[in-house]
Coordinates of C-alpha atoms and ligand atoms in Angstrom, one line a residue:
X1 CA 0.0 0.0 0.0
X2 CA 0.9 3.6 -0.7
X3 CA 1.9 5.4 2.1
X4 CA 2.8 9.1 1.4
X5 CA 1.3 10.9 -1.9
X6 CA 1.6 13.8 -3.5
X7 CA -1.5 15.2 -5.7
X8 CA 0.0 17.1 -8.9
X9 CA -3.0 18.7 -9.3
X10 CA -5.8 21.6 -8.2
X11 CA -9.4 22.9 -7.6
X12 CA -11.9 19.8 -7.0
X13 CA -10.2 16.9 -8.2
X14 CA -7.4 17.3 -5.6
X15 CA -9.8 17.7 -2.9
X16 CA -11.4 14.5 -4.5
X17 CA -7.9 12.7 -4.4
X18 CA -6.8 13.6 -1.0
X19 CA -9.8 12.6 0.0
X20 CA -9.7 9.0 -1.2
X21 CA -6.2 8.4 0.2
X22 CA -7.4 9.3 3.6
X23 CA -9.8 7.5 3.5
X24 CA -7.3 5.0 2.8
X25 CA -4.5 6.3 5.7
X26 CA -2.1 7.5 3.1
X27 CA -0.3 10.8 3.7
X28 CA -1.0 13.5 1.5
X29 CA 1.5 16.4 0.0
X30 CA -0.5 19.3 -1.9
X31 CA 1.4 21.1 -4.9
X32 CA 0.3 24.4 -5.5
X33 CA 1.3 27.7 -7.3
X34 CA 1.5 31.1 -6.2
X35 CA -1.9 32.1 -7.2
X36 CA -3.1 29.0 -4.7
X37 CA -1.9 29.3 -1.6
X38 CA -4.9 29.4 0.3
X39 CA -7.1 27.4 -2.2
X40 CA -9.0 24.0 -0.2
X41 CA -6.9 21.4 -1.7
X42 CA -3.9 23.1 0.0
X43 CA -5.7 23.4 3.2
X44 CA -7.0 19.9 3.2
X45 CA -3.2 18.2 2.7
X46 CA -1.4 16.9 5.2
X47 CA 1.6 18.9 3.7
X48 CA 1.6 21.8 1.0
X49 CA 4.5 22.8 -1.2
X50 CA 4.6 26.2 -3.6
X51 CA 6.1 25.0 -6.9
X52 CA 5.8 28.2 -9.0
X53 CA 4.5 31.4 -10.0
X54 CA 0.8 31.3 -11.3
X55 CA 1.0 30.4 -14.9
X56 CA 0.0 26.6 -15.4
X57 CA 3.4 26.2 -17.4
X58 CA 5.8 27.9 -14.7
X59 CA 3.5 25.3 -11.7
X60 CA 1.6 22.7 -12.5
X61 CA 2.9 21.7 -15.7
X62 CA 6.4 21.9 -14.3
X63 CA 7.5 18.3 -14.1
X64 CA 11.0 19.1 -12.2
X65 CA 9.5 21.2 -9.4
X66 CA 6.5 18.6 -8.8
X67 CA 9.2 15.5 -8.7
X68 CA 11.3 17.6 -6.5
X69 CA 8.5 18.6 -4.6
X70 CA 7.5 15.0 -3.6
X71 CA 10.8 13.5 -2.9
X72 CA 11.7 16.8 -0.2
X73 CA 8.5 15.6 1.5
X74 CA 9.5 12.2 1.4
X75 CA 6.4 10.6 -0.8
X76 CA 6.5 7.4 -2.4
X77 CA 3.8 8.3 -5.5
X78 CA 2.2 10.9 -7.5
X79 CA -1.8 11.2 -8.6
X80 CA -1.8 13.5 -11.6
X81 CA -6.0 14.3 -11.2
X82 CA -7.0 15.0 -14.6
X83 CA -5.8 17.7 -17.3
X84 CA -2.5 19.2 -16.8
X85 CA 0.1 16.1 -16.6
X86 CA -2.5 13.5 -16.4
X87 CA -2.2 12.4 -20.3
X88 CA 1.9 13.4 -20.6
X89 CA 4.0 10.1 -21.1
X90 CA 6.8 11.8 -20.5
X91 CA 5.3 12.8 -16.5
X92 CA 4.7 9.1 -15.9
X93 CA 8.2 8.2 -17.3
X94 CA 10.0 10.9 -15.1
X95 CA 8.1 9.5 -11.9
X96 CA 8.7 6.5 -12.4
X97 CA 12.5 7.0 -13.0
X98 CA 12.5 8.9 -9.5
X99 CA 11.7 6.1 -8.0
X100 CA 7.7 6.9 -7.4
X101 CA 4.8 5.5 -8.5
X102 CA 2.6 7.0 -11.0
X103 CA -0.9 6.2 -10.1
X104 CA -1.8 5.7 -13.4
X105 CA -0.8 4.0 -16.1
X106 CA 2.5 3.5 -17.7
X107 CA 4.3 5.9 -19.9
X108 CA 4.1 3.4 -22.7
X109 CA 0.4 2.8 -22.6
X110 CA -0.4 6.1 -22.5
X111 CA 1.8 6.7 -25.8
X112 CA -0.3 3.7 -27.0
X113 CA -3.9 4.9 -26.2
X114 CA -3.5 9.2 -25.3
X115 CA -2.1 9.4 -29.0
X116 CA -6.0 9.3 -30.3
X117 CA -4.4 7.8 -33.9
X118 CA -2.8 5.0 -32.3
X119 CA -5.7 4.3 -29.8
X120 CA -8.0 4.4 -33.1
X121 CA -5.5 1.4 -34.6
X122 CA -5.0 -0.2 -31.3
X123 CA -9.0 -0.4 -30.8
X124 CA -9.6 -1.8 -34.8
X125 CA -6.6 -4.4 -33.8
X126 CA -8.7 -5.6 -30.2
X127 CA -12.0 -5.6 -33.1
X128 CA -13.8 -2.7 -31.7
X129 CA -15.4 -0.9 -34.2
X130 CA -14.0 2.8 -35.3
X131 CA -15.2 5.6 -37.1
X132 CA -14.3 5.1 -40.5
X133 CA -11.4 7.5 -41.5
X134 CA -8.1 7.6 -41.9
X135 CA -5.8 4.8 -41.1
X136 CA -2.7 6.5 -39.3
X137 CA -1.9 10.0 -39.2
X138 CA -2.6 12.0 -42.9
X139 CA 0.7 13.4 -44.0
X140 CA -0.6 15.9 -45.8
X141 CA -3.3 17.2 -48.0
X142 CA -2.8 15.3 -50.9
X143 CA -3.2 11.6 -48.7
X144 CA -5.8 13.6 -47.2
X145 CA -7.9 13.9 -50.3
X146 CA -8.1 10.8 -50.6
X147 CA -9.4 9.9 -47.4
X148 CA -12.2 12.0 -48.3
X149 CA -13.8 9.1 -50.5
X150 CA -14.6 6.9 -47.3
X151 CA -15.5 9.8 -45.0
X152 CA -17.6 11.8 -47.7
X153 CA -18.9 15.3 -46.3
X154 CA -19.3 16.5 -43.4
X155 CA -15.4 15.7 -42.5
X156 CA -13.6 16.1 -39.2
X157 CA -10.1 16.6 -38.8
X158 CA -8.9 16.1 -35.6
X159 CA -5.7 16.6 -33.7
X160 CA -3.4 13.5 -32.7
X161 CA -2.6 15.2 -29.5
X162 CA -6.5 17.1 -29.3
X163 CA -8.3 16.8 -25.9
X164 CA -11.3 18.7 -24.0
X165 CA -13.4 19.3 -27.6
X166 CA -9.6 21.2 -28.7
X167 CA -8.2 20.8 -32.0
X168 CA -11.3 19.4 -33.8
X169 CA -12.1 21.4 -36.8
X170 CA -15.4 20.3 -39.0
X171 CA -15.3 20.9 -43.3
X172 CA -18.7 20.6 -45.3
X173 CA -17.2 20.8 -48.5
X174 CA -14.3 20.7 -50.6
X175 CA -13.5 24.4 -50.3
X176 CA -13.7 23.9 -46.5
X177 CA -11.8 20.9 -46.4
X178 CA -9.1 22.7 -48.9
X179 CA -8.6 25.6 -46.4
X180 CA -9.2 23.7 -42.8
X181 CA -6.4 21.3 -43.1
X182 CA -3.6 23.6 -43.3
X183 CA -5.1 25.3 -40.5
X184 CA -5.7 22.5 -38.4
X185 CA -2.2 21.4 -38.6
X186 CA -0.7 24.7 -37.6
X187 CA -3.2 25.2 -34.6
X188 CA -2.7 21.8 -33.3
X189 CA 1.3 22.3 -34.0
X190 CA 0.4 26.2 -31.9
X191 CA -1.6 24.0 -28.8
X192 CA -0.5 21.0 -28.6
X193 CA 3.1 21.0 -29.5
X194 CA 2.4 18.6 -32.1
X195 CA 1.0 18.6 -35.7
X196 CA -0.6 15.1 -36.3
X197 CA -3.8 15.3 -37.6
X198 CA -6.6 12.7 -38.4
X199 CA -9.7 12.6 -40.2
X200 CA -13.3 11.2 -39.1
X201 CA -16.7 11.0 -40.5
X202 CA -18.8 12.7 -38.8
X203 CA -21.1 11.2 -37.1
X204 CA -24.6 13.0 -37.2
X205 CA -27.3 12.9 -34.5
X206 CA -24.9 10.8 -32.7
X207 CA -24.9 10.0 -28.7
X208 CA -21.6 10.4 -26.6
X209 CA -21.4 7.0 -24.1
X210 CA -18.1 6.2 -22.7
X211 CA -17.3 3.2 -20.9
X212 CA -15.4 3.0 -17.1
X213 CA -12.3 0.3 -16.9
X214 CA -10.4 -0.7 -14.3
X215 CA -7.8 -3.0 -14.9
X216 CA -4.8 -4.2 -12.9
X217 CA -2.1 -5.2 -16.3
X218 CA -3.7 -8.6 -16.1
X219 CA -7.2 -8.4 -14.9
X220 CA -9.8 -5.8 -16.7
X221 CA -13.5 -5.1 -16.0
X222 CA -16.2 -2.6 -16.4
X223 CA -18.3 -0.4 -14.0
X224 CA -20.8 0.4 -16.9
X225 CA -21.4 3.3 -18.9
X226 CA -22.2 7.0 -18.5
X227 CA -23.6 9.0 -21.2
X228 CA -22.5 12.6 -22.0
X229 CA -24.5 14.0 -24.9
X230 CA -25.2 17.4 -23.3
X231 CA -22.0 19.2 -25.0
X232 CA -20.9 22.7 -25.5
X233 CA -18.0 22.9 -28.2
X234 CA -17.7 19.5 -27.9
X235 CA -17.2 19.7 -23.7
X236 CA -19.1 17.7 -21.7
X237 CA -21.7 19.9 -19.1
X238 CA -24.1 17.3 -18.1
X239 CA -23.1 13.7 -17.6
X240 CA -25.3 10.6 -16.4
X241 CA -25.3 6.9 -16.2
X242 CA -26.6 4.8 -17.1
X243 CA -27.6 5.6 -20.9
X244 CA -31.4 5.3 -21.7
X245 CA -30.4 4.8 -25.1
X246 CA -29.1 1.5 -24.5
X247 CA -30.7 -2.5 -25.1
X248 CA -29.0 -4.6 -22.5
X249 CA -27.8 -6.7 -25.3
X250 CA -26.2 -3.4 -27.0
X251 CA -24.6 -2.3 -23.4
X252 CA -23.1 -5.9 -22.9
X253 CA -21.4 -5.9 -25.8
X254 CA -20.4 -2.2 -25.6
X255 CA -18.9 -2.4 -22.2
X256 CA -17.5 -5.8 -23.4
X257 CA -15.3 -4.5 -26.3
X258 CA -13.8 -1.6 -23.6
X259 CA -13.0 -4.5 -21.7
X260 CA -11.3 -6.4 -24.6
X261 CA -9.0 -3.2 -25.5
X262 CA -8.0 -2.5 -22.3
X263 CA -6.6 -6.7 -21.7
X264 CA -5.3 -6.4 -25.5
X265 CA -3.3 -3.2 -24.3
X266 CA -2.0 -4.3 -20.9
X267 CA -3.9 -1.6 -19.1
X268 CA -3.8 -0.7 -15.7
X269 CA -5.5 1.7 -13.5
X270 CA -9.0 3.4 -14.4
X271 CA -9.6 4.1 -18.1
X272 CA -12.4 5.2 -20.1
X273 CA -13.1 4.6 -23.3
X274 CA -15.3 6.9 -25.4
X275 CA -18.2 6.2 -28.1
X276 CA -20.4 7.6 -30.4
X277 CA -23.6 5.8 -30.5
X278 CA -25.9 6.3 -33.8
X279 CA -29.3 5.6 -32.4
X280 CA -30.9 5.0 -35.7
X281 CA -28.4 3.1 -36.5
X282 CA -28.3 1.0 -33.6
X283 CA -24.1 1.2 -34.4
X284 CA -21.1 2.5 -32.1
X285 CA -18.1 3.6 -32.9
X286 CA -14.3 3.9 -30.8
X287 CA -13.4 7.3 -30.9
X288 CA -10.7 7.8 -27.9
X289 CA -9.6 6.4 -24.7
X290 CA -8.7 8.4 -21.7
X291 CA -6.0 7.1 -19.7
X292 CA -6.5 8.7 -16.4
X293 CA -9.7 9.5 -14.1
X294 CA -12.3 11.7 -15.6
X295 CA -14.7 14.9 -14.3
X296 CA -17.3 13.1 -14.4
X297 CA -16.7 9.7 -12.9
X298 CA -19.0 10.3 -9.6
X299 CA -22.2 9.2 -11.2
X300 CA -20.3 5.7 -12.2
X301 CA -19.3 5.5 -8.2
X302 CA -23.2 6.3 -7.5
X303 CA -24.6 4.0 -9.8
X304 CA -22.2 1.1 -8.7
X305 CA -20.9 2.5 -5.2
X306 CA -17.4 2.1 -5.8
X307 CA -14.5 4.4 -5.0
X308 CA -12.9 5.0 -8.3
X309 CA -10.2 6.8 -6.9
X310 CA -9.6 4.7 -3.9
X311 CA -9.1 1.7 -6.2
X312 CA -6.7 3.5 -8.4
X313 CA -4.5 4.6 -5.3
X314 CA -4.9 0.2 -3.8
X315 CA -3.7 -0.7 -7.9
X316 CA -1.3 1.3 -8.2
X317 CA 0.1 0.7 -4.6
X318 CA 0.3 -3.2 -5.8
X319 CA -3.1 -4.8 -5.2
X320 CA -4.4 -6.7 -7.7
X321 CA -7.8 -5.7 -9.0
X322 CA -10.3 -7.0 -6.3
X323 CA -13.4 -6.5 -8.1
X324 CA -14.6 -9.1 -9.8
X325 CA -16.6 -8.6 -13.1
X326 CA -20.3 -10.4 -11.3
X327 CA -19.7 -8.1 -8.5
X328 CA -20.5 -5.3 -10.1
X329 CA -24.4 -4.0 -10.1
X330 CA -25.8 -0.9 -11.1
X331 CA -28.3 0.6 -8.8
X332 CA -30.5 3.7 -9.9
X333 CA -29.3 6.6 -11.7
X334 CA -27.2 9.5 -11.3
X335 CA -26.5 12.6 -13.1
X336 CA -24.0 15.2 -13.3
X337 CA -23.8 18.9 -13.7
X338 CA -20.7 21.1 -13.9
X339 CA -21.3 24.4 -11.8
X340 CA -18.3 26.3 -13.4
X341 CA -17.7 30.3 -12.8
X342 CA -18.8 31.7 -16.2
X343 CA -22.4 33.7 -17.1
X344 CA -24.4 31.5 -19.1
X345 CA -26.0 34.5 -20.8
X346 CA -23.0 36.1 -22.1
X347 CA -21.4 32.9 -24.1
X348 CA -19.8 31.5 -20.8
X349 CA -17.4 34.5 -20.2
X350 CA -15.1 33.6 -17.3
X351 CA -16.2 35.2 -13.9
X352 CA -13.5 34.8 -11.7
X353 CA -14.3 36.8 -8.1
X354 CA -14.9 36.1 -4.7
X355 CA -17.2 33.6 -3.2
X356 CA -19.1 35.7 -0.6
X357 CA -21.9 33.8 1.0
X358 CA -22.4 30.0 0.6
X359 CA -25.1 27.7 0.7
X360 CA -24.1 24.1 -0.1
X361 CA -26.7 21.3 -1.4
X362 CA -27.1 18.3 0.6
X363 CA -29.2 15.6 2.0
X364 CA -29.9 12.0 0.2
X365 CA -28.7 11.1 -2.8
X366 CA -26.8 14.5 -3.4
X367 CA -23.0 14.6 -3.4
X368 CA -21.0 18.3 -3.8
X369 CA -17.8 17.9 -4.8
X370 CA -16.0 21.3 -4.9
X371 CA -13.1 23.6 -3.8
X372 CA -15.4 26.2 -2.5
X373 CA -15.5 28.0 1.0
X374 CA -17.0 31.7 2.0
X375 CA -14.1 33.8 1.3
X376 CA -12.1 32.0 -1.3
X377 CA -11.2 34.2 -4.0
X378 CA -11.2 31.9 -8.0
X379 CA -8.4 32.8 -9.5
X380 CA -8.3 33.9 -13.0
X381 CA -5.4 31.6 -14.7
X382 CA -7.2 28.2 -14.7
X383 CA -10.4 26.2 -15.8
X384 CA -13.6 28.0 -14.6
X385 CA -14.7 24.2 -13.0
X386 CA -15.7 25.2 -9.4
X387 CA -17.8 22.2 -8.3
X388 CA -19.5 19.3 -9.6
X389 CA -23.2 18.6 -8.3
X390 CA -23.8 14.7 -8.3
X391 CA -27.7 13.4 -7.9
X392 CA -28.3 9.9 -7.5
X393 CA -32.0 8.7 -7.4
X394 CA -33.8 5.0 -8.1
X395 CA -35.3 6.3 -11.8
X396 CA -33.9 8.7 -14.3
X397 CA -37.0 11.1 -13.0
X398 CA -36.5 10.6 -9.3
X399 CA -32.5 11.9 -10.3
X400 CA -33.8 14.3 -12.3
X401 CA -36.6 15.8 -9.6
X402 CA -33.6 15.8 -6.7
X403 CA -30.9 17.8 -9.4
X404 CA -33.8 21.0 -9.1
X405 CA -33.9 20.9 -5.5
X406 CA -30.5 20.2 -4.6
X407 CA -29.9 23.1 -7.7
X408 CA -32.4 25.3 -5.6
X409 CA -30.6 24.3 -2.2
X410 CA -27.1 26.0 -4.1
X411 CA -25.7 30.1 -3.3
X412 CA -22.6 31.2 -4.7
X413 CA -22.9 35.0 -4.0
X414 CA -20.4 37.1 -5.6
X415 CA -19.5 35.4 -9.2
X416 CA -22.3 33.9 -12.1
X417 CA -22.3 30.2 -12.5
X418 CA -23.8 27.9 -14.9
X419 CA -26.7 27.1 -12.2
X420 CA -29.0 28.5 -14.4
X421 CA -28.4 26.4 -17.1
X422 CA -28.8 23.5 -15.5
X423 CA -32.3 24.4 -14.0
X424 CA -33.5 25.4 -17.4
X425 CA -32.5 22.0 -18.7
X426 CA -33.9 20.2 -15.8
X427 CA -37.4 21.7 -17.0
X428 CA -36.3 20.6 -21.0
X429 CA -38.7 18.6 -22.5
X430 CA -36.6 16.7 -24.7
X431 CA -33.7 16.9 -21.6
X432 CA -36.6 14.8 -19.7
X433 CA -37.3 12.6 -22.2
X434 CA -33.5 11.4 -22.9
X435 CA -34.2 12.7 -26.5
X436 CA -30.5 14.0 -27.4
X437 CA -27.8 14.3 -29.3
X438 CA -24.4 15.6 -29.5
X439 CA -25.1 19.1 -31.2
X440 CA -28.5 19.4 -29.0
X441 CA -27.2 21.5 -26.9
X442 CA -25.6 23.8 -29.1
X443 CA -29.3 24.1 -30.9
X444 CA -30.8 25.2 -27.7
X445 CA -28.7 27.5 -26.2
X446 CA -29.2 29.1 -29.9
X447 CA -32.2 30.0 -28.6
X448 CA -32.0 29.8 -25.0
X449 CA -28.7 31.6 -23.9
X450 CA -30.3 35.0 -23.5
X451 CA -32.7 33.5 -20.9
X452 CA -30.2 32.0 -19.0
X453 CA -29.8 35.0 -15.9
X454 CA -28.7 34.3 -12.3
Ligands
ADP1 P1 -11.6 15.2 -27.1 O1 -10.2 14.5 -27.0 O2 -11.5 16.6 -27.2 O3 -12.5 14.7 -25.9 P2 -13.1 13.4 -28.8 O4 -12.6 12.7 -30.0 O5 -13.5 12.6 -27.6 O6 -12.2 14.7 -28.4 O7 -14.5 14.2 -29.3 C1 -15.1 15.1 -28.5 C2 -16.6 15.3 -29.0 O8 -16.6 15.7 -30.3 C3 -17.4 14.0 -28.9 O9 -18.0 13.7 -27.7 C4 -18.4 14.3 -30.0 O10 -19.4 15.2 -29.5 C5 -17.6 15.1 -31.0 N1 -17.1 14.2 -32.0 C6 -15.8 13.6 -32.1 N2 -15.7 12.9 -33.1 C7 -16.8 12.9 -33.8 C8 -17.3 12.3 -35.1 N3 -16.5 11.5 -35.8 N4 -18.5 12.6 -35.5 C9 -19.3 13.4 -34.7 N5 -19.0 14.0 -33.6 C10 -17.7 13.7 -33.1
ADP2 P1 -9.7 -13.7 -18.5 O1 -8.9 -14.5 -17.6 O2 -11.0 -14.2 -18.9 O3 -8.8 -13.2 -19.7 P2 -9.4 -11.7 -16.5 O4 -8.3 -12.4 -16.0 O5 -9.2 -10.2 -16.8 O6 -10.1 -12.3 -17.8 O7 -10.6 -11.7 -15.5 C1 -11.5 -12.8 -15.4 C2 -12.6 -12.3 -14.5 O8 -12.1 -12.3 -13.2 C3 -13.0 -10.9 -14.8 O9 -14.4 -10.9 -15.2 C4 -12.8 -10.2 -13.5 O10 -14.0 -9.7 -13.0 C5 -12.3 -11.1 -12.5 N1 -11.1 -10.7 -11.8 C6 -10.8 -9.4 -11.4 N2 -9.7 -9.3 -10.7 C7 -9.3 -10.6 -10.6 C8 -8.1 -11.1 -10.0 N3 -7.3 -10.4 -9.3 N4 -7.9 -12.4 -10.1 C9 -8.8 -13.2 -10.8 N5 -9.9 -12.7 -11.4 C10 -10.1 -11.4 -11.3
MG3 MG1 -13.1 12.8 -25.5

């Protein structure tokens, strides 16, 4: 067992971490920059360490500083959280050369599946279905022409190195497609730091439903699905599990074939691997794995009542997976909503401030993860995320009913948040009835967003 870690990360997700090793009696070391010193995640460590000035790159990006920080404190592992180093081979290769375990998996399978072109041929090797596109990464436009005869119009070409709805650009016609591609490649050269790009069909009307893995290097299984239609620019707001949308038959075989990858790759830790799911044509399709834990993986630990977290810290301290396959059940459903800092009714603008009073949502079958406290002040240099509002009830409807009054329950004086967004979707027709698709949301807030007020 793991007995001293260090959390290279901030905002919710290190509270979340520090949490779960508690829980389990392991020591915790918070990393944090400048702009941080007095943020929850700092106050909730055993042990706090400054590792830079504000900016992401100079703090928690730096990989020196945040291996230096944990050996001074004497740790024995790093949890990377999500974002930030969470994806970066090159992180879990430096840990693990210090002498520390990465909780997570290992520099070489996250080459394997973060690369989203060699996840794509990895999943068509294990016989998971992707969607059809390019084979590899298209070296430039001419080999990209020709792709165009199997993808046909609309295109999508997508960044090797893309995450969090980045680097995806979307060409209805030849013209498009003629003045995108040289564009995609120099933004995602600009972002991400490299140029690959790949190209997708795109699939219209579809669903988005990932699976949940864990898997130990030799055992794998799956807690399930959660589906996360509800997308702005292709980021996820509203999350659930599990999907309406899908036959038992159709959610065997779906979790089945994120179980198969993860065995053919070796995987170990928690994983999930994303879908689009074409109703109407009763098909899915592979189109990324994440190698790490993700935002929204509460409603999978309310559905199934296991501690993601916790069993990524007992993994990666050595334990073999001790969750067998038939032990895994899903009870009721839960949903997700991400109460980030940003005014709905102007496009989302960023609205960093002060938190002034605070009411906080609770009683059954509502969980609040957050990093917020009267008095803390959101900085302005990183994601808006303040806290995740997690509903659990028996039926879709019963979750649904206990998101408006745990929604009604929530203050945050002093800053706009996306509650409003969440309580006019609660009251959605079509939200209600499970009736949407990828681009839904983008349609509604078309004529919504102007409504949207605190
Ligand atoms: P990211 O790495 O940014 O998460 P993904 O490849 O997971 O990128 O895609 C993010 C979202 O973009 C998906 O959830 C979906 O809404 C949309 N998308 C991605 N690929 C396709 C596709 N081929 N057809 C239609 N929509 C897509
Ligand atoms: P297979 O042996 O069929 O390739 P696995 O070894 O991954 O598949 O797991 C077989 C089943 O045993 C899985 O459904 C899984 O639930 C369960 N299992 C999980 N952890 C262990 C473990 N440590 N030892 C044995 N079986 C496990
Ligand atoms: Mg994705």
């Amino acid at each position: 067992m793991l007995k001293k870690l260090l959390v290279a990360n901030r905002g919710e997700i290190a509270v979340r971490v520090i949490r779960a090793a508690k829980d389990l009696g392991i020591k915790t070391v918070a990393v944090h920059s400048a702009a941080d010193a007095t943020s929850l995640h700092v106050l909730l460590a055993d042990e706090a360490v400054n590792i830079g000035p504000p900016a992401a790159k100079k703090s928690y990006l730096n990989i020196d500083a945040i291996i230096e920080a944990a050996k001074s404190t004497g740790c024995d592992s790093i949890h990377p959280g999500y974002g930030f180093l969470a994806e970066n081979a090159t992180f879990s290769d430096a840990v693990t050369a210090a002498g520390l375990v990465f909780v997570g998996p290992s520099g070489d399978a996250i080459r394997l599946m973060g690369d989203k072109v060699s996840a794509r041929s990895a999943a068509a090797a294990a016989g998971v279905p992707v969607v059809p596109g390019s084979t590899g990464r298209v070296e430039g436009i001419e080999a990209a022409r020709h792709i165009l005869i199997d993808t046909g119009f609309p295109v999508m070409i997508k960044a090797a190195a893309g995450g969090g709805g980045r680097g995806i650009r979307i060409a209805n016609n030849l013209a498009e497609f003629e003045q995108a591609f040289p564009q995609a490649e120099a933004e995602a050269l600009a972002a991400f730091g490299d140029g690959g790009l790949y190209m997708e069909k795109v699939i219209g009307k579809a669903r988005h439903i990932e699976v949940q893995v864990l898997a130990d290097g030799k055992h794998a299984i799956h807690c399930y699905e959660r589906e996360c239609s509800l997308q702005r620019r292709r980021q996820k707001v509203w999350e659930e599990a599990p999907s309406r949308a899908l036959s038992e038959e159709l959610r065997e075989e779906l979790c089945g074939s994120a179980v198969a990858l993860a065995k053919a790759v070796g995987y170990s830790g928690a994983g999930t691997v994303e879908y689009l799911y074409d109703d109407e044509a009763n098909r899915f399709y592979f189109i990324e794995m994440n190698t790490r834990i993700q935002v929204e993986h509460p409603v999978t630990e309310a559905i199934t009542g296991i501690d993601l977290v916790s069993e990524m810290l007992r993994i990666a301290g050595g334990e073999p997976l001790r969750i067998r396959q038939k032990d895994v059940s899903v009870r009721g459903h839960a949903i997700e909503v991400r109460i980030n800092a940003e005014d709905p009714s102007k496009d989302f603008a960023p609205f960093p401030g002060t938190v002034g009073d605070l009411r906080l949502p609770g009683g059954p079958g509502v969980r609040f993860d957050s990093m917020l406290y009267p008095g803390y002040q959101v900085p302005p240099f990183y994601d808006s995320l303040l806290a995740k509002l997690i509903v659990h009830g028996e039926t879709r409807e019963a979750a649904i009913t206990r998101l408006v009054r745990a929604l009604g329950e929530l203050k945050i004086d002093g800053m706009k948040t996306t509650k409003p967004l969440f309580l006019a979707l609660a009251a959605d027709p079509s939200v209600q009835a499970g009736d949407v698709h990828t681009r839904w949301l983008e349609g509604w807030l078309n004529d919504n967003a102007a409504k949207l007020a605190d």
